Short mmCIF file of C-alpha atoms in Angstrom, two decimals:
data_model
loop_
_atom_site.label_atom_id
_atom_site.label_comp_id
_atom_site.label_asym_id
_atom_site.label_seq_id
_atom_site.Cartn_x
_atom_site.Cartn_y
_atom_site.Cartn_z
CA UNK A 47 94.10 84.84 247.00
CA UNK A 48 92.75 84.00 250.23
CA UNK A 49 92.74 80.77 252.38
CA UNK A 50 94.18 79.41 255.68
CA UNK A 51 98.13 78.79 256.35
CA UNK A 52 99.47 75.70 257.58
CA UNK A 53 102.46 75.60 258.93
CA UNK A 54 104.46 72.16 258.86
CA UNK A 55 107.61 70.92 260.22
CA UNK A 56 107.34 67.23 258.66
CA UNK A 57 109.86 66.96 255.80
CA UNK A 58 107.97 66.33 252.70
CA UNK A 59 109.28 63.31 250.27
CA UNK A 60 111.63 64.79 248.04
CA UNK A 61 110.33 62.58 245.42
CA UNK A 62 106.79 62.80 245.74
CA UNK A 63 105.14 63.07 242.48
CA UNK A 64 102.83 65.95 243.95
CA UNK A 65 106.18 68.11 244.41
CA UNK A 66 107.78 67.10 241.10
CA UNK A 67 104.53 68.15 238.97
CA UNK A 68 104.38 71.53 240.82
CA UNK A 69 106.51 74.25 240.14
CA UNK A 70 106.60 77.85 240.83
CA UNK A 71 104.00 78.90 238.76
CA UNK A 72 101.82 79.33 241.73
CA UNK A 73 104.00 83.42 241.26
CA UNK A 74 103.65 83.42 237.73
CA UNK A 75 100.89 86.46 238.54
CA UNK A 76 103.18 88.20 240.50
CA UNK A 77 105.81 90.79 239.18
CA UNK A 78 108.84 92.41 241.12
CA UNK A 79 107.00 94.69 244.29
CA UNK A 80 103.88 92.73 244.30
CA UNK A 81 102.31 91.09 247.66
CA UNK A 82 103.14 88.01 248.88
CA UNK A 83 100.11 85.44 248.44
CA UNK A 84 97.97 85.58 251.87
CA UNK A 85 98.84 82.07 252.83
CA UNK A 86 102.58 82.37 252.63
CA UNK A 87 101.95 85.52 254.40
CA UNK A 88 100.83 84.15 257.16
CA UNK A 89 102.63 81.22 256.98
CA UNK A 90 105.39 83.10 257.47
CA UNK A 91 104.40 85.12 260.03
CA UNK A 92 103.40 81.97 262.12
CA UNK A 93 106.72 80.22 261.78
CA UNK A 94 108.96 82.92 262.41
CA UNK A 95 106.97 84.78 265.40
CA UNK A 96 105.54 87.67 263.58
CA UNK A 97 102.48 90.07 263.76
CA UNK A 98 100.74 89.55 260.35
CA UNK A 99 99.61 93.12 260.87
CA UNK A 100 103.03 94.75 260.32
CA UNK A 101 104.41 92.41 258.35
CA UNK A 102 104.50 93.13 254.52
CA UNK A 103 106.05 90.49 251.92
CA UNK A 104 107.33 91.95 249.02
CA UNK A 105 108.27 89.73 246.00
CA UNK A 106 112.00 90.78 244.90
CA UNK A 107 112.61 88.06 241.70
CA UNK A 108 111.45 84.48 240.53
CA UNK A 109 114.36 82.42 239.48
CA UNK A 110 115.28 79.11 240.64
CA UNK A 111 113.17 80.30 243.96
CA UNK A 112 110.79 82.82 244.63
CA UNK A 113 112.03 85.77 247.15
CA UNK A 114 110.20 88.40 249.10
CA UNK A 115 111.79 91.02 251.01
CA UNK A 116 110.48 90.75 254.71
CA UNK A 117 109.40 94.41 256.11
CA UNK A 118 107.96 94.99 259.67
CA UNK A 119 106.89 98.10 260.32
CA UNK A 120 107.58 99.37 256.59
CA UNK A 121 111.59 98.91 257.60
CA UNK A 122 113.14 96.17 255.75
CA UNK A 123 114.36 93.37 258.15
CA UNK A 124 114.65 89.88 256.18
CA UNK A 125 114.82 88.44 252.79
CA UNK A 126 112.37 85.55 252.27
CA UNK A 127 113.18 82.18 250.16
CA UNK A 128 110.51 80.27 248.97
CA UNK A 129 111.73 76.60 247.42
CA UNK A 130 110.87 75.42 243.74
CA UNK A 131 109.39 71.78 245.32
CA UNK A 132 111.26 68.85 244.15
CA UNK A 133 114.37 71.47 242.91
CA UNK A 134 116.92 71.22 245.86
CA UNK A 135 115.46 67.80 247.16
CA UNK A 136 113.77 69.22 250.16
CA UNK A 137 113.93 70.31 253.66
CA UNK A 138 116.74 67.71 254.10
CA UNK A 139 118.93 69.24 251.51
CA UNK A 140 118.32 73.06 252.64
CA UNK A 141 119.52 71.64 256.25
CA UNK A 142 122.65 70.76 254.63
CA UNK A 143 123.10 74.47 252.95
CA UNK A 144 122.81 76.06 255.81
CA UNK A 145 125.16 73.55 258.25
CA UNK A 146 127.74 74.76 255.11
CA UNK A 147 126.86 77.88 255.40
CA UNK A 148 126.89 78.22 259.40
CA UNK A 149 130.69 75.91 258.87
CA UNK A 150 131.65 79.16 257.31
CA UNK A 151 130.93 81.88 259.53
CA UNK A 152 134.09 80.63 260.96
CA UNK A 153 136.52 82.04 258.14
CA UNK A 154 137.78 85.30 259.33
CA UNK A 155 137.48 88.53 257.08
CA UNK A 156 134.41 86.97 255.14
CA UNK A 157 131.16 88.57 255.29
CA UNK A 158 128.29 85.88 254.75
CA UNK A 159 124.11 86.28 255.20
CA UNK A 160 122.93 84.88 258.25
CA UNK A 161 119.57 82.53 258.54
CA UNK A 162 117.28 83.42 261.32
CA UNK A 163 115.52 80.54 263.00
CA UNK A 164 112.08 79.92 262.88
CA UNK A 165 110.18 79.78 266.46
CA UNK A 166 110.59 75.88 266.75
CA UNK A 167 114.25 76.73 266.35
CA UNK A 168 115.11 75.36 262.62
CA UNK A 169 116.37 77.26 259.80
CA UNK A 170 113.24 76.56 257.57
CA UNK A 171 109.78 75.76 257.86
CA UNK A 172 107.20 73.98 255.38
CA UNK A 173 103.87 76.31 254.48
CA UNK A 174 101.05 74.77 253.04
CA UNK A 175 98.81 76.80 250.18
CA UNK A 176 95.29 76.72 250.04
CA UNK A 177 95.63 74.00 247.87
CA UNK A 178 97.72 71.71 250.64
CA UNK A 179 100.31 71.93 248.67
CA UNK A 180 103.88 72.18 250.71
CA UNK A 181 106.35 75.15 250.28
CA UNK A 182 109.93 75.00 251.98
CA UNK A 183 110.62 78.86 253.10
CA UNK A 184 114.14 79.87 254.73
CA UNK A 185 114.38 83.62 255.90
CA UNK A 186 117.65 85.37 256.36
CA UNK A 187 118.65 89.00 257.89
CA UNK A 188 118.32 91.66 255.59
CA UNK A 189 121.41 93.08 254.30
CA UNK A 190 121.88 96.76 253.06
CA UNK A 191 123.50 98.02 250.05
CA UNK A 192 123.96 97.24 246.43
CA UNK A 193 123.37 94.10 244.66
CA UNK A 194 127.07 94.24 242.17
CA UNK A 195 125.17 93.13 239.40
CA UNK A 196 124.04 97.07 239.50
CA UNK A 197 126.99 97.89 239.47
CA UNK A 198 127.69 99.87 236.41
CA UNK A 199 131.65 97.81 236.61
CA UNK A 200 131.98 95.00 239.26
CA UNK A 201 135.47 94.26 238.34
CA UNK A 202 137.13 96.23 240.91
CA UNK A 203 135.35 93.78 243.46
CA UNK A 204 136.64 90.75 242.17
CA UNK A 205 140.18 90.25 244.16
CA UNK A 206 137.76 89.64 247.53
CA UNK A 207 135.65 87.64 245.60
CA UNK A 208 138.43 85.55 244.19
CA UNK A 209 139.93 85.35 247.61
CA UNK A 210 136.78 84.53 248.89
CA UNK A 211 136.35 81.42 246.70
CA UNK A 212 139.81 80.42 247.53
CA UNK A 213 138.93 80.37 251.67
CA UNK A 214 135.85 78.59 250.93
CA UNK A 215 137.53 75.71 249.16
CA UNK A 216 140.76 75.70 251.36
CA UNK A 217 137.62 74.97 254.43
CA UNK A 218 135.82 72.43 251.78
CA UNK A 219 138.71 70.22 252.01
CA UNK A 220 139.07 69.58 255.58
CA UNK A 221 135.52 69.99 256.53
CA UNK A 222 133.48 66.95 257.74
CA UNK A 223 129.62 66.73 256.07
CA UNK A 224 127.46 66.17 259.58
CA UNK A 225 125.59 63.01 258.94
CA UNK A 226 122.64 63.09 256.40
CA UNK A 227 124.03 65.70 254.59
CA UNK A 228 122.88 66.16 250.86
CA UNK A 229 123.58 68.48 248.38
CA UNK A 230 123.17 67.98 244.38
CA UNK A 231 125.71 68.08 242.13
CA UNK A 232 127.55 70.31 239.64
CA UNK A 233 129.01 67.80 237.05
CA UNK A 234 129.24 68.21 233.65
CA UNK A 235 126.02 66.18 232.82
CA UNK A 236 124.25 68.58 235.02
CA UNK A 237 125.44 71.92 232.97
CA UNK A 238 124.80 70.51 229.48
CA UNK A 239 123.19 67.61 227.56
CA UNK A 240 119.87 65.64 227.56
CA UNK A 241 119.83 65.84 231.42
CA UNK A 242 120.85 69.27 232.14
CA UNK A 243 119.48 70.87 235.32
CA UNK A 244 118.70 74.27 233.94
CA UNK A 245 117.36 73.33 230.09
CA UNK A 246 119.29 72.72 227.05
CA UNK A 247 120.65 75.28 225.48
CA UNK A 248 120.05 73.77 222.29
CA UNK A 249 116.60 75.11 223.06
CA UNK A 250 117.58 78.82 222.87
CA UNK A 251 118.24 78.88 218.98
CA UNK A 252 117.18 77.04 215.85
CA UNK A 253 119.82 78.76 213.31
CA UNK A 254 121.78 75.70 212.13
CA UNK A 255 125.14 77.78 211.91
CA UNK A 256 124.26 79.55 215.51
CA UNK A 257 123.65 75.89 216.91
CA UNK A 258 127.43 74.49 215.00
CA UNK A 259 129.45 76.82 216.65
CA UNK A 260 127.64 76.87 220.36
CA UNK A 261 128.18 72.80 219.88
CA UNK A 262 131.83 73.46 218.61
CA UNK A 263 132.60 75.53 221.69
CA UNK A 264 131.23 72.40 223.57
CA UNK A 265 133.44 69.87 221.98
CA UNK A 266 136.08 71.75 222.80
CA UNK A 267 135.56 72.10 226.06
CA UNK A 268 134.95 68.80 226.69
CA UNK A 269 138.60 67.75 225.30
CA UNK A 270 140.25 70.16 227.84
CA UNK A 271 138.12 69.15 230.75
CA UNK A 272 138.75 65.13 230.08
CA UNK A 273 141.94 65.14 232.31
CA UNK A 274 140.18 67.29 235.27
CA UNK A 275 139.56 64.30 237.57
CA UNK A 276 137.24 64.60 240.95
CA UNK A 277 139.77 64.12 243.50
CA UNK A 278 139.76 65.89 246.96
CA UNK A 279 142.37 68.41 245.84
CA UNK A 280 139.39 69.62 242.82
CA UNK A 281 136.10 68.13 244.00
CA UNK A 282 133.92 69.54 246.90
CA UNK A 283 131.83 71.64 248.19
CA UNK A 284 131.17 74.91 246.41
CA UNK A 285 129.00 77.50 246.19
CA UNK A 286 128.47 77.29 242.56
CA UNK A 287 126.80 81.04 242.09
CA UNK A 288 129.15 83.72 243.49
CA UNK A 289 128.00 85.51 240.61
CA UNK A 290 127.20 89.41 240.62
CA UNK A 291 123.41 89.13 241.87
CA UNK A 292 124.37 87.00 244.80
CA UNK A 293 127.06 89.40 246.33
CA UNK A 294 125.50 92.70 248.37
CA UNK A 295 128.36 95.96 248.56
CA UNK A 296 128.47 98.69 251.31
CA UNK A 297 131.00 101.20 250.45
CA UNK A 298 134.01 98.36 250.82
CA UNK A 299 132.08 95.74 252.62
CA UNK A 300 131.08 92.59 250.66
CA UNK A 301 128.25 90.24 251.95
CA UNK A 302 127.56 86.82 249.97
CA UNK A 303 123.95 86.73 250.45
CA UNK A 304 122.92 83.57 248.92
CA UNK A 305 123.63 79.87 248.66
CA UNK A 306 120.16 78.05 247.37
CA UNK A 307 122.63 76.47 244.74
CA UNK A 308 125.73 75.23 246.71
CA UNK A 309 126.76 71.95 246.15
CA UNK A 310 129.54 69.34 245.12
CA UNK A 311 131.57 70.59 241.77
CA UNK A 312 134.90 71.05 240.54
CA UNK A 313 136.21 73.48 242.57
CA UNK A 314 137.47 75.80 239.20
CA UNK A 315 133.64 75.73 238.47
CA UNK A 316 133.44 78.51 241.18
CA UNK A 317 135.67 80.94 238.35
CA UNK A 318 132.94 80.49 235.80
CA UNK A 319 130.13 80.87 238.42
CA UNK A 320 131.53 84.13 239.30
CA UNK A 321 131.22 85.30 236.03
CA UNK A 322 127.84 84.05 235.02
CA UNK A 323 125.71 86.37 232.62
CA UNK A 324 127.82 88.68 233.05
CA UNK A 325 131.48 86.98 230.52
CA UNK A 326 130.22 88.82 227.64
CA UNK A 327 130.62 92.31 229.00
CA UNK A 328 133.81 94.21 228.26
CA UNK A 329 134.50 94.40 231.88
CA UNK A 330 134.41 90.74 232.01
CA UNK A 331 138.31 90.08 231.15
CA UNK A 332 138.92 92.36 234.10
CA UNK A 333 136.61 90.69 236.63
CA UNK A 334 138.22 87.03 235.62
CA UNK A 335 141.91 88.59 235.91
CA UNK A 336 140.62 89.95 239.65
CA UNK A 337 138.91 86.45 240.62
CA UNK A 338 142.66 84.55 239.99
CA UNK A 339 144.76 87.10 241.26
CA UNK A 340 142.56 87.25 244.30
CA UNK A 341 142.12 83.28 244.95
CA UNK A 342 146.52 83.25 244.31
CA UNK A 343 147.00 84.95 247.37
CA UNK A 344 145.34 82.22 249.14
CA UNK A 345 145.87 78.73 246.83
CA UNK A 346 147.83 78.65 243.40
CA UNK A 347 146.53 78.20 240.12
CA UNK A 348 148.59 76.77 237.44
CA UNK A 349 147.95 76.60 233.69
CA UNK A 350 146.63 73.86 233.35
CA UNK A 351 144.07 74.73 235.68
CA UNK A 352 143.14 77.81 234.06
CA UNK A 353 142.87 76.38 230.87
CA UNK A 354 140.25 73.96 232.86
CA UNK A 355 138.67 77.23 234.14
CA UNK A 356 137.96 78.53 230.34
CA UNK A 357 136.62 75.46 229.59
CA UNK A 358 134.12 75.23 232.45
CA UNK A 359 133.30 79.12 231.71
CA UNK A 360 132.51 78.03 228.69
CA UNK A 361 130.06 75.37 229.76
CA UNK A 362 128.45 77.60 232.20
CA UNK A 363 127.74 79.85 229.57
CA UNK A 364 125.80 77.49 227.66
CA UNK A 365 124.47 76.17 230.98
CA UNK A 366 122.70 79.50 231.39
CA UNK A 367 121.89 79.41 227.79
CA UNK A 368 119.38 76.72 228.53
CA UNK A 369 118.42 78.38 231.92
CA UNK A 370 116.79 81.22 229.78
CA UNK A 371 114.58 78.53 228.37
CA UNK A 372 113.26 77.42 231.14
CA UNK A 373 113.24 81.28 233.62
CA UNK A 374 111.09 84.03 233.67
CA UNK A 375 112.21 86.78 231.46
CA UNK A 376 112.35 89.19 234.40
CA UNK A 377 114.98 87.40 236.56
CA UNK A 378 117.42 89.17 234.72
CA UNK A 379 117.67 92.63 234.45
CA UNK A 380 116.67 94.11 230.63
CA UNK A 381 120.20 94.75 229.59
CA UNK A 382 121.20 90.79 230.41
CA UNK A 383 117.99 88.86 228.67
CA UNK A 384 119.83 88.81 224.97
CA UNK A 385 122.03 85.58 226.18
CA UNK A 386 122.46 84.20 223.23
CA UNK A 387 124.66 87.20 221.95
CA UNK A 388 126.82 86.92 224.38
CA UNK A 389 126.82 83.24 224.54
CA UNK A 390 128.15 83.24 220.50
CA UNK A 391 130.79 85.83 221.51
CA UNK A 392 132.23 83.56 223.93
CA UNK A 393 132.37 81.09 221.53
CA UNK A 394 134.45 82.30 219.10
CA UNK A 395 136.66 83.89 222.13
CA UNK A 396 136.93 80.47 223.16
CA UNK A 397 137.52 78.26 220.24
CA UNK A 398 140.16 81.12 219.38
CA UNK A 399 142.19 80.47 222.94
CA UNK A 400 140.46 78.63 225.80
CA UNK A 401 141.87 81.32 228.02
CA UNK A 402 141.06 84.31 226.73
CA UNK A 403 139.24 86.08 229.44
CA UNK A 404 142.47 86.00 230.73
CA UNK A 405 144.95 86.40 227.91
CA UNK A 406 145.46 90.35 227.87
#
């Protein structure tokens, strides 16, 4: 592909029909370890300061974004983010992820990926194909290790990560938004239904009995989850996707390296977050037991709220139903793509007990 870079610091409108229509289908050529397109190539390399000559851009996974892994010199230094247009609501709302983010950094013991400014001094800059049409990119510091989701059993992991959850909350609650901050949401209407962010899950089968029991599971979520009010003590900011891929180890060290999807949600919503694509595994009952045990030593859970955590782990299982209808095939690893599977299995573990990831 071959064309001339722009690089552009004016916000685009969130809402402009230009960014709605397009989507990231501009990588839809691209598999894991291919080149970067030339523009965003350079595009990069003019906003953050870099020779395009020992720069390579090396696409990691299309999901909600596109990301390249940022080498100079043939050593890996950065991980770049390139923005679905129109999916976050723009430079505006990535602002606001990373004044979250940087809010954070304060927390002692927690390891978190750091953004590196661009050479105007903001944490993002807007590329232009050859097409004019506007990309948001972010780039962060590289961070070495393992990705847990391969991890052959994550579960061990999970006390931080529960802790972890439990820190970020307990700073939620007392932090102050600067002004114009905006984040989407995480409600209910946003997981499932006519309106859900990710696709319906209704999508990802046609068997009538398949469909009853999925739509069972629903219904009885719902019921459990109509007393879970948004009140400051359960309603903030969250990260919403401390799930396996998201969390880099190094021997004992945890780093969360991304939060593209951070927003305002129940705060339980972070349990079944943490366990996304992943509840259907048989380590799964471990990992959940971790997560609470590991969030108790910092804020208590009572039953009640764990009942509400099955029933949003529940939801976010069908959530991700419907985000296989609508992702590449390849943003999850071969032995994850059979969703639906796991997504019946946690049905019938749910409509038997509401907590049973945590029952044994």
């Amino acid at each position: 592909m071959t064309g001339t870079a722009v690089v552009d610091d004016t916000p685009p409108a969130a809402t402009a029909p230009a960014a709605q229509e397009q989507s990231l289908a501009a990588f839809d050529a691209l598999t894991s370890g291919s080149p970067s397109p030339y523009w965003l190539h350079r595009g990069v390399c003019a906003a953050w300061g870099l020779a395009p000559d020992r720069v390579d851009l090396v696409l990691i996974t299309v999901s909600e974004n596109a990301t390249f892994r940022l080498d100079v010199d043939g050593r890996p230094v950065g991980v770049v983010r390139v923005s679905q247009p129109g999916y976050v609501g723009g430079p505006a709302a990535i602002a606001s992820e990373f004044a979250w983010l940087g809010s954070l950094h304060g927390l002692d013991g927690v390891d978190l990926i750091a953004p590196v400014p661009t050479v105007r001094g903001t944490f993002h800059a807007v590329v232009k194909d050859q097409l004019g049409q506007a990309w948001t990119v972010v780039s962060t510091r590289f961070v070495r290790g393992t990705v847990l989701e391969d991890v052959a059993d994550p579960a061990p992991f999970y006390r931080t990560i529960g802790r972890w959850s439990a820190l970020f909350h307990e700073h939620s609650r007392t932090w102050t938004p600067p002004h114009g901050f905006t984040r989407f949401s995480w409600d209910l209407v946003d997981m499932v239904g006519p309106t859900a962010r990710w696709g319906s899950w209704e999508g990802a089968t046609n068997d009538h009995e398949q469909r009853a029991l999925l739509g069972a599971a629903q219904r009885r979520a719902f019921e459990i989850l109509a007393d879970l009010e948004k009140t400051p003590d359960s309603w903030g900011v969250i990260h919403a996707d401390l799930r396996p891929s998201n969390v880099m180890a190094s021997g004992d060290r945890l780093t969360v390296i991304d939060f593209d999807d951070c927003g305002w949600s129940y705060y339980l919503y972070d349990f079944a977050a943490s366990l996304s694509f992943v509840d259907a595994e048989p380590y799964a009952p471990a990992m959940a037991k971790a997560w609470v045990a590991g969030y108790q030593e910092v804020s208590p859970l009572t039953p009640h709220d764990l009942r509400h955590a099955g029933a949003l782990a529940m939801l976010r299982r069908l959530q991700l139903l419907g985000w296989t209808t609508t992702h590449r095939i390849d943003a999850l690893p071969p032995e994850l793509r059979d969703q639906l599977s796991g997504a019946l299995y946690c049905a019938r573990r749910f409509l038997e007990s509401p907590t049973w990831l945590l029952d044994h």
